[in-house]
Amino acid sequence: MSGKRLIYFDNAATTRVSGEVMEEMLPYLSSVYCNPSAVYSFASGGRAAVDNARKDTADLIGAKQSEIYFTSGGTESNNWALKAAAESFEEKGKHIITTGTEHHSVLNTCGYLESRGFSVTYLEVEEDGKVSLEKLQNAIRKDTILISVMAANNEIGTVEPVAQIGKIARENNILFHTDAVQAYGHIPLNVNEMNIDMLSASAHKINGPKGAGILYIRSGLRLRSFMHGGLQERGRRAGTLNVPGIAGMGKAARLAAENMIARSRKEMQLRDYFIGRVLDEIPCTALNGHRTDRLPNNANISFGFTEGETVLILLDQAGICASAGSACASGAVEVSHVLTAIGLSRETARSSLRFTFSYENTTEEIDFAVSELKRIVAKLRENSAEYRRFAGN
Ligand SMILES: *Cc1c(COP(=O)(O)O)cnc(C)c1O
């Protein structure tokens, strides 16, 4: 982006590594290159970094350090949680409950498990993206071994009733896993108060590095190893530890904990200002997802009589990064499974864009984006016969 300014509103896809996080990581990419598993004293620097990160990532969710396992990110953590829970408890039953609006790393893992003889119920969500507790109750069977529901949705930002789901799971003696990649560090979570048995999180969604994450596994839960090899991570996740990534994730988690209130207040202010202006000033627009129970930084909006992908390209020409559907689905012509699951028509889903803000964004950036959106949407509608028919001219 030579010279041109970049306005980054795609923080659900990934975030910028903060300067403090990068500083924290640098020694482990240079002088402190030791393998933390080694016996000589040089290794203690790497070990200390990993220990600190284990404490900081655990504290953020009220977990014990011994319950944190470092992984390569959210995708691996979700794969581990689901596959290992299924295999470890198949004697008890082969039924899993999840939702139709999960991230693909959960949905496609469930698909794999179905091919291995497990049966999966995909709960339908309400129009605001919320799981119905009644439907969840009704889906529980004698052979249900696992409930996996995300803490917050990556596309529409809806925050799920995690504590109530955890309570239902516990009452029925069923394991509860939550994909908290979008929620971790952004909204308060407590694995004990919420009866969470397994939780996935990722560093790069909280201003940490890509390729680092955690799986929290409640102590006492006998879950099989994911990676087989050496004795790292108490024999459950083998492989030389990614010390720079882990140190970065720890720092990112600590900063998220210290600044959660201030960051989310700022993000909500930007989000609500953006949503307010777009809905007021651009006709035929609608907010997707829950109005209030949504991530502080998420705005997902349908722009009637436009194609999201086209708006996205024109926004890009103005230096603005946003997303049509989820990042993983963009590029493919496929309509977002989340937007169709909340009842949007294919057409409305295709007209929807996601803007996810950061505490580093400014009101000026929002003002510029809104004026560009007004211009772009008006221009596209001028060329839409359907819109002209609708508008009566
Ligand atoms: C980003 C994301 C993931 C995947 O995490 P990675 O660390 O990129 O593998 C999983 N679930 C949700 C909800 C996400 O937003």
GROMACS .gro file of N, CA, C and O and ligand atoms in nm, residues 12 73-75 78 103 105 150 152 154 179 181-182 202 204-205, ligand 1:
model
   79
   12ALA      N    1  -1.169  -0.963   1.252
   12ALA     CA    2  -1.214  -1.099   1.284
   12ALA      C    3  -1.133  -1.200   1.202
   12ALA      O    4  -1.124  -1.318   1.238
   73GLY      N    5  -0.293  -2.313   1.690
   73GLY     CA    6  -0.400  -2.217   1.665
   73GLY      C    7  -0.539  -2.275   1.686
   73GLY      O    8  -0.555  -2.389   1.733
   74GLY      N    9  -0.637  -2.195   1.649
   74GLY     CA   10  -0.776  -2.234   1.671
   74GLY      C   11  -0.816  -2.360   1.597
   74GLY      O   12  -0.888  -2.445   1.649
   75THR      N   13  -0.770  -2.373   1.474
   75THR     CA   14  -0.807  -2.489   1.393
   75THR      C   15  -0.758  -2.618   1.458
   75THR      O   16  -0.832  -2.716   1.472
   78ASN      N   17  -0.956  -2.693   1.783
   78ASN     CA   18  -1.089  -2.748   1.756
   78ASN      C   19  -1.080  -2.893   1.709
   78ASN      O   20  -1.160  -2.978   1.750
  103HIS      N   21  -1.756  -2.234   1.303
  103HIS     CA   22  -1.644  -2.215   1.210
  103HIS      C   23  -1.619  -2.346   1.136
  103HIS      O   24  -1.647  -2.454   1.188
  105SER      N   25  -1.363  -2.511   1.092
  105SER     CA   26  -1.274  -2.605   1.162
  105SER      C   27  -1.352  -2.694   1.259
  105SER      O   28  -1.306  -2.803   1.293
  150MET      N   29  -1.987  -2.253   1.977
  150MET     CA   30  -1.891  -2.142   1.981
  150MET      C   31  -1.934  -2.036   2.081
  150MET      O   32  -2.053  -2.016   2.107
  152ALA      N   33  -1.866  -1.707   2.050
  152ALA     CA   34  -1.915  -1.593   1.971
  152ALA      C   35  -1.888  -1.623   1.825
  152ALA      O   36  -1.787  -1.683   1.790
  154ASN      N   37  -1.794  -1.573   1.439
  154ASN     CA   38  -1.695  -1.493   1.368
  154ASN      C   39  -1.753  -1.410   1.256
  154ASN      O   40  -1.691  -1.313   1.212
  179ASP      N   41  -1.560  -2.319   2.103
  179ASP     CA   42  -1.465  -2.249   2.016
  179ASP      C   43  -1.475  -2.102   2.056
  179ASP      O   44  -1.569  -2.032   2.018
  181VAL      N   45  -1.247  -1.870   1.993
  181VAL     CA   46  -1.144  -1.793   1.921
  181VAL      C   47  -1.183  -1.645   1.908
  181VAL      O   48  -1.099  -1.557   1.924
  182GLN      N   49  -1.310  -1.618   1.883
  182GLN     CA   50  -1.351  -1.477   1.868
  182GLN      C   51  -1.379  -1.409   2.001
  182GLN      O   52  -1.384  -1.286   2.009
  202SER      N   53  -0.700  -1.857   1.998
  202SER     CA   54  -0.594  -1.837   1.900
  202SER      C   55  -0.528  -1.701   1.922
  202SER      O   56  -0.597  -1.603   1.951
  204HIS      N   57  -0.366  -1.500   1.706
  204HIS     CA   58  -0.368  -1.394   1.604
  204HIS      C   59  -0.500  -1.318   1.599
  204HIS      O   60  -0.513  -1.221   1.524
  205LYS      N   61  -0.598  -1.359   1.680
  205LYS     CA   62  -0.722  -1.281   1.687
  205LYS      C   63  -0.717  -1.181   1.803
  205LYS      O   64  -0.812  -1.108   1.825
  394LIG     C1   65  -1.013  -1.769   1.323
  394LIG     C2   66  -1.107  -1.869   1.382
  394LIG     C3   67  -1.070  -2.003   1.395
  394LIG     C4   68  -0.939  -2.057   1.341
  394LIG     O1   69  -0.830  -2.016   1.417
  394LIG     P1   70  -0.683  -2.024   1.350
  394LIG     O2   71  -0.592  -1.990   1.463
  394LIG     O3   72  -0.681  -1.925   1.240
  394LIG     O4   73  -0.665  -2.164   1.304
  394LIG     C5   74  -1.158  -2.088   1.457
  394LIG     N1   75  -1.276  -2.046   1.503
  394LIG     C6   76  -1.315  -1.917   1.493
  394LIG     C7   77  -1.447  -1.876   1.549
  394LIG     C8   78  -1.233  -1.825   1.432
  394LIG     O5   79  -1.272  -1.698   1.421
   0.00000   0.00000   0.00000
